[in-house]
PDB file of C-alpha atoms in Angstrom:
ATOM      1  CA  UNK A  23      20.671  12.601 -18.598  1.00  0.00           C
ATOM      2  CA  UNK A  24      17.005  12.419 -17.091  1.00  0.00           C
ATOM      3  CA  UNK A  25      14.292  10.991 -19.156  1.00  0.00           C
ATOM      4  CA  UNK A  26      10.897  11.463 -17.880  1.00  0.00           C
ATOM      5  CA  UNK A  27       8.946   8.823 -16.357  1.00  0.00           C
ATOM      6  CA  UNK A  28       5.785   9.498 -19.078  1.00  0.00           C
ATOM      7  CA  UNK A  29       8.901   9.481 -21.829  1.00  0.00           C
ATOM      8  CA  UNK A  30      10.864   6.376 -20.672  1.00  0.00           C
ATOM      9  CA  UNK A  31       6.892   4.721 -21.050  1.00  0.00           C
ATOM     10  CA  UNK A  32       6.817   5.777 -24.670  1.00  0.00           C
ATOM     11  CA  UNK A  33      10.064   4.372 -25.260  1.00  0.00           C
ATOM     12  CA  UNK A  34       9.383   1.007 -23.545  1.00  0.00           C
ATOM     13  CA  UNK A  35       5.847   1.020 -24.905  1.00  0.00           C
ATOM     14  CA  UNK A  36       6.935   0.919 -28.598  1.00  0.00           C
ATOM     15  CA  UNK A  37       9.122  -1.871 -30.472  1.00  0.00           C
ATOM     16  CA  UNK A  38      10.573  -0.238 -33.750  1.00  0.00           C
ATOM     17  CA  UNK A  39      12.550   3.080 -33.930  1.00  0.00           C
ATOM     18  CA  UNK A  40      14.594   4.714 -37.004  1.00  0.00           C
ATOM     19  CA  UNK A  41      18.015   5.752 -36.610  1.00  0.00           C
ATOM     20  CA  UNK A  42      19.890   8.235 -38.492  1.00  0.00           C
ATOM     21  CA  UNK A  43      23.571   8.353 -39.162  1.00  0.00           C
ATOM     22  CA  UNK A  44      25.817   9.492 -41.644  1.00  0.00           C
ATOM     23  CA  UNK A  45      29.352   9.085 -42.087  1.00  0.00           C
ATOM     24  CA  UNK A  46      31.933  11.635 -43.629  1.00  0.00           C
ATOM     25  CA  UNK A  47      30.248  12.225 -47.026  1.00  0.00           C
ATOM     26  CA  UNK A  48      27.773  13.937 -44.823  1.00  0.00           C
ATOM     27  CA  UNK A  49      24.666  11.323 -46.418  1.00  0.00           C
ATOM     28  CA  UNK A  50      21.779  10.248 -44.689  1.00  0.00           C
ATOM     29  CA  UNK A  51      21.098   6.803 -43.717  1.00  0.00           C
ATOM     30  CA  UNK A  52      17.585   5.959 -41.859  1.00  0.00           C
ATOM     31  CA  UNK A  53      17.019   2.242 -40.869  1.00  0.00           C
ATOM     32  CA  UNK A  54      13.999   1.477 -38.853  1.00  0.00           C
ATOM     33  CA  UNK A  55      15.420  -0.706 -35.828  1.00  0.00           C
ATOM     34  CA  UNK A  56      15.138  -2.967 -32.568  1.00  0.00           C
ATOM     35  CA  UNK A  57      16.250  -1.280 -29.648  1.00  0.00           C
ATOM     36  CA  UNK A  58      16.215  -2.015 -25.993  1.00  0.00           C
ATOM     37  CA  UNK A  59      16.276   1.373 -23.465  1.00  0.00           C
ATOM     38  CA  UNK A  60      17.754   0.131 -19.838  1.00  0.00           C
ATOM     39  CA  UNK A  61      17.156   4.276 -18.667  1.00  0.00           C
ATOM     40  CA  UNK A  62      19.885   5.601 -19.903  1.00  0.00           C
ATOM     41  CA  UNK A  63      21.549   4.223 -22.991  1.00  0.00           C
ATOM     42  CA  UNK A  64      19.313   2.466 -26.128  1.00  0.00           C
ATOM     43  CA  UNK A  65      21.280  -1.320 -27.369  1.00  0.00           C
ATOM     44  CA  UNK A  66      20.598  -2.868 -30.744  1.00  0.00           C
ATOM     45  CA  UNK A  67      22.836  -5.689 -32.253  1.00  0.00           C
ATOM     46  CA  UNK A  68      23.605  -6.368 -35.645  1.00  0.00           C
ATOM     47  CA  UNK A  69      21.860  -9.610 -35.729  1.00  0.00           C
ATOM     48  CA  UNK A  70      20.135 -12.668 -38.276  1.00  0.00           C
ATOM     49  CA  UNK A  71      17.461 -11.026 -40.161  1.00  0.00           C
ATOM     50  CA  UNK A  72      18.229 -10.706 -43.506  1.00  0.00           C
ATOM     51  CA  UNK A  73      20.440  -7.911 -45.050  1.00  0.00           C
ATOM     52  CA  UNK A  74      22.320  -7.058 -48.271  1.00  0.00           C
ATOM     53  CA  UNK A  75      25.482  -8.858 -48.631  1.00  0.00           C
ATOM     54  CA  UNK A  76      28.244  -6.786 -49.718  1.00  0.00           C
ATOM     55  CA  UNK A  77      31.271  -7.808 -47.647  1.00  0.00           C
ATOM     56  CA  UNK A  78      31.702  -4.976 -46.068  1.00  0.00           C
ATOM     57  CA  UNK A  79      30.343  -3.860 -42.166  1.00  0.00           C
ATOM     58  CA  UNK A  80      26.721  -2.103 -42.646  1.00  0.00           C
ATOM     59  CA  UNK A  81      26.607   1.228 -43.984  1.00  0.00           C
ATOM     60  CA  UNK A  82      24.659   2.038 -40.185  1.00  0.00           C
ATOM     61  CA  UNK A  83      28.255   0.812 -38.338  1.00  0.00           C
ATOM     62  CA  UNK A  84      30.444   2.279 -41.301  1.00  0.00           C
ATOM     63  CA  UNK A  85      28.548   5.680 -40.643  1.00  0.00           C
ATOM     64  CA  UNK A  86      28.862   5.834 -36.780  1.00  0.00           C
ATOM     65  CA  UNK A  87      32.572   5.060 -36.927  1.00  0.00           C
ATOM     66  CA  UNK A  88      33.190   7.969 -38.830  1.00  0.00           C
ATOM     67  CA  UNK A  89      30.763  10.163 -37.346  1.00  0.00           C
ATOM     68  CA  UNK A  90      29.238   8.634 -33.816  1.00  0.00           C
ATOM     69  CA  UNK A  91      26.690  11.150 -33.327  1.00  0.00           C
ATOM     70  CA  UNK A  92      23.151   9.920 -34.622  1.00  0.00           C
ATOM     71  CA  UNK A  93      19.593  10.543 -34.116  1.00  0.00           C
ATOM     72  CA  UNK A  94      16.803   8.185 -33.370  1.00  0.00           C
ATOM     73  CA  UNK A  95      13.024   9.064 -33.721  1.00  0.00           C
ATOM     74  CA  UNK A  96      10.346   6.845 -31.526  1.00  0.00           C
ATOM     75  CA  UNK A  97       6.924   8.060 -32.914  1.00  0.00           C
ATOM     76  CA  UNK A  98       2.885   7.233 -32.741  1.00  0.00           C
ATOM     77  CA  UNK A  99       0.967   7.997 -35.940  1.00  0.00           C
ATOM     78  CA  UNK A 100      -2.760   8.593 -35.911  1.00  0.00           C
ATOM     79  CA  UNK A 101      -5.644   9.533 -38.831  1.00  0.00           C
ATOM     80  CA  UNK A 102      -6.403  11.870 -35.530  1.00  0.00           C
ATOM     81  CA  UNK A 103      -3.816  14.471 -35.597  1.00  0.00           C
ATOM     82  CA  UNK A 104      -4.666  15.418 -32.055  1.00  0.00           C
ATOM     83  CA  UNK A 105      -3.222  11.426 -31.529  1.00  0.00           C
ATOM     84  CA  UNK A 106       0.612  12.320 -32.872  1.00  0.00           C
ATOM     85  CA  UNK A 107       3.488  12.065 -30.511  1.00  0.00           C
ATOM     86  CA  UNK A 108       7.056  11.567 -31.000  1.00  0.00           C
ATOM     87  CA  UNK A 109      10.205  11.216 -28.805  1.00  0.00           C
ATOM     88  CA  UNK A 110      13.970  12.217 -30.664  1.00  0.00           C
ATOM     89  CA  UNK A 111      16.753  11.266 -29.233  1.00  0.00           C
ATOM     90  CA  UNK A 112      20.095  12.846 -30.574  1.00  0.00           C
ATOM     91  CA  UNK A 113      23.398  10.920 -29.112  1.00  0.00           C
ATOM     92  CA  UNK A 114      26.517   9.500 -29.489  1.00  0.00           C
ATOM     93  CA  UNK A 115      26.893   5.648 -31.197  1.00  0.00           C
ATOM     94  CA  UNK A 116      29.615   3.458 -29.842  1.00  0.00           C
ATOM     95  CA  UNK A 117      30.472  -0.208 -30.236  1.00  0.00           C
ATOM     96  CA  UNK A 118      30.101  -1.877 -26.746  1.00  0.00           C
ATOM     97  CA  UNK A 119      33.650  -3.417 -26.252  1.00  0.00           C
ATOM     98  CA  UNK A 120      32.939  -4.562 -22.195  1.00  0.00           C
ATOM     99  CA  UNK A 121      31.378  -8.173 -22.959  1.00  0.00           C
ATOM    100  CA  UNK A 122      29.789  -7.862 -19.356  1.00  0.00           C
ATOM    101  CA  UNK A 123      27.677  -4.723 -20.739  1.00  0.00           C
ATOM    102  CA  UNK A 124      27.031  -6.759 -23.817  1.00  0.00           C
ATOM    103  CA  UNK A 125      26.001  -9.761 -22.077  1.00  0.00           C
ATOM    104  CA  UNK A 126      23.391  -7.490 -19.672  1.00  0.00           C
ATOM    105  CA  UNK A 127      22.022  -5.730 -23.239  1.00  0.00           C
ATOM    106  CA  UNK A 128      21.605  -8.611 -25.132  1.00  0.00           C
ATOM    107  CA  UNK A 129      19.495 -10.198 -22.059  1.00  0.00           C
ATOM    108  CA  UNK A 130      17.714  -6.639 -22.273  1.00  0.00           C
ATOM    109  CA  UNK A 131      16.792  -7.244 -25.968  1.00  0.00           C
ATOM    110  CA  UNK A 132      15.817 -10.872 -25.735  1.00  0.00           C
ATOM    111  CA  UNK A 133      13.540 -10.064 -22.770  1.00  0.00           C
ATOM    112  CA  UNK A 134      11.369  -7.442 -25.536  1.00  0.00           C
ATOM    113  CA  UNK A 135      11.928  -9.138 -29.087  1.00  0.00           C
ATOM    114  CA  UNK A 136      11.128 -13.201 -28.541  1.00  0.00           C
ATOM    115  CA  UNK A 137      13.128 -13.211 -32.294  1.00  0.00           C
ATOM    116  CA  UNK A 138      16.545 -13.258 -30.368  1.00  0.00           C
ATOM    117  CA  UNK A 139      16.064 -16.443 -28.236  1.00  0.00           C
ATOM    118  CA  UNK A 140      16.499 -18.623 -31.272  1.00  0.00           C
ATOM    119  CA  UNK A 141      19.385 -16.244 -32.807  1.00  0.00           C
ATOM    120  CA  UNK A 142      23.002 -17.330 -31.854  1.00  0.00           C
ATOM    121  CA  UNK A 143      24.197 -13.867 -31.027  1.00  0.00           C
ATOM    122  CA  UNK A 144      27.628 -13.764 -29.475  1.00  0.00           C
ATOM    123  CA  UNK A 145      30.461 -10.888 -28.432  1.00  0.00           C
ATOM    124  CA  UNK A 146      32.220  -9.870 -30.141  1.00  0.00           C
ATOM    125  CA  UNK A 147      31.451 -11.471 -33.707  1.00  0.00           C
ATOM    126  CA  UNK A 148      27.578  -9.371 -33.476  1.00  0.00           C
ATOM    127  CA  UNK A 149      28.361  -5.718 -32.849  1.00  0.00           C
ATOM    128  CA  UNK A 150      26.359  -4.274 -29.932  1.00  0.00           C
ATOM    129  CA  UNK A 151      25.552  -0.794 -30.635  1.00  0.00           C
ATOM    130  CA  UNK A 152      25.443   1.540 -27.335  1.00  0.00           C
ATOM    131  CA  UNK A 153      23.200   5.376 -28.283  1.00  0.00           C
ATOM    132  CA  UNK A 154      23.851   7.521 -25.169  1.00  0.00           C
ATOM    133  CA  UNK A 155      21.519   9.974 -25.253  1.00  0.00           C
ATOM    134  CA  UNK A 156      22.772  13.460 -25.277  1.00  0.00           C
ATOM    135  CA  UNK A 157      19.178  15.335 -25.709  1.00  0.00           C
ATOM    136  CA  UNK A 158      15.754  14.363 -25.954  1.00  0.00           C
ATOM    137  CA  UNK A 159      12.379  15.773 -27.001  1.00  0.00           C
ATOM    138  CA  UNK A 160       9.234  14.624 -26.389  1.00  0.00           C
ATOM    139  CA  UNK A 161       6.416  15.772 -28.588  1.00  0.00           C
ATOM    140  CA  UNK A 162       2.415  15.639 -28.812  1.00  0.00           C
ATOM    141  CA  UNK A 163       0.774  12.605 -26.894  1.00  0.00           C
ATOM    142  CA  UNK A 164       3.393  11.291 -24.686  1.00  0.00           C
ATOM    143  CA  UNK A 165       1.103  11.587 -21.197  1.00  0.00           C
ATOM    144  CA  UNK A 166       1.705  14.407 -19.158  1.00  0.00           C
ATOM    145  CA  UNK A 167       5.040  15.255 -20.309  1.00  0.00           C
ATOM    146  CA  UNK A 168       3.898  16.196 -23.342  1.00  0.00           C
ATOM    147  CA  UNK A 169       6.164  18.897 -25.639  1.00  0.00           C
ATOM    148  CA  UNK A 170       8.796  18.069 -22.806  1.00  0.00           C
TER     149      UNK A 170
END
């Protein structure tokens, strides 16, 4: 799929996106998230920061097995409304399974988020998480491809 040039900025310009799933009860589930974009797919790994332990896989992974499709939202908030912009992403959620992939995404993520350098992160034991983006709409102030 082609992603503008002003979009793919507004993706690599920003650090934290939220990702919906939801598994076969149909639920919502919206995490904000790391991501790394290489042009064509987004990456985040299930990593070291803190979560809930409840010994089972995160609801986010339990919810994209069932159901892979998801949604992911990139956005700019201003107090000047004539400032908003967003970029949505709807795709499809797959574990990456090709350690060479996983190897190249993980070097993607530790070049943006300087977190993951001290963070033993290894294939397969931290899921990789591919989103290949199936549409995407840009809204507001994304640069000249504005309400693409």
């Amino acid at each position: 799929m082609e992603i503008s040039a002003a979009v793919q900025h507004f993706i690599h310009s920003h650090v934290v996106a939220r990702l919906a799933t939801a598994g076969d009860d149909r639920q919502p589930h919206v995490i904000p998230f790391c991501y790394a974009f290489d042009g064509m797919s987004f990456y985040f790994v299930v990593d070291e920061k803190p979560k809930r332990q409840t010994g089972k896989p995160l609801k986010r992974i339990r919810n994209m097995l069932e159901n892979p499709q998801v949604a992911l939202v990139i956005d700019d908030y201003a107090d000047d409304w004539s400032q908003l912009a967003y970029v949505m992403v709807r795709g499809e959620a797959a574990v990456v399974e090709d350690e060479e992939e996983y190897q190249r995404a993980l070097g993607l993520l530790r070049d943006r988020y300087q977190q993951y350098h001290s963070m033993t992160l290894t294939f397969p034991h931290n899921a990789m998480i591919r989103i290949t983006p199936r549409k995407v709409n840009a809204w507001g102030k994304i640069g000249e491809s504005a309400g693409e």
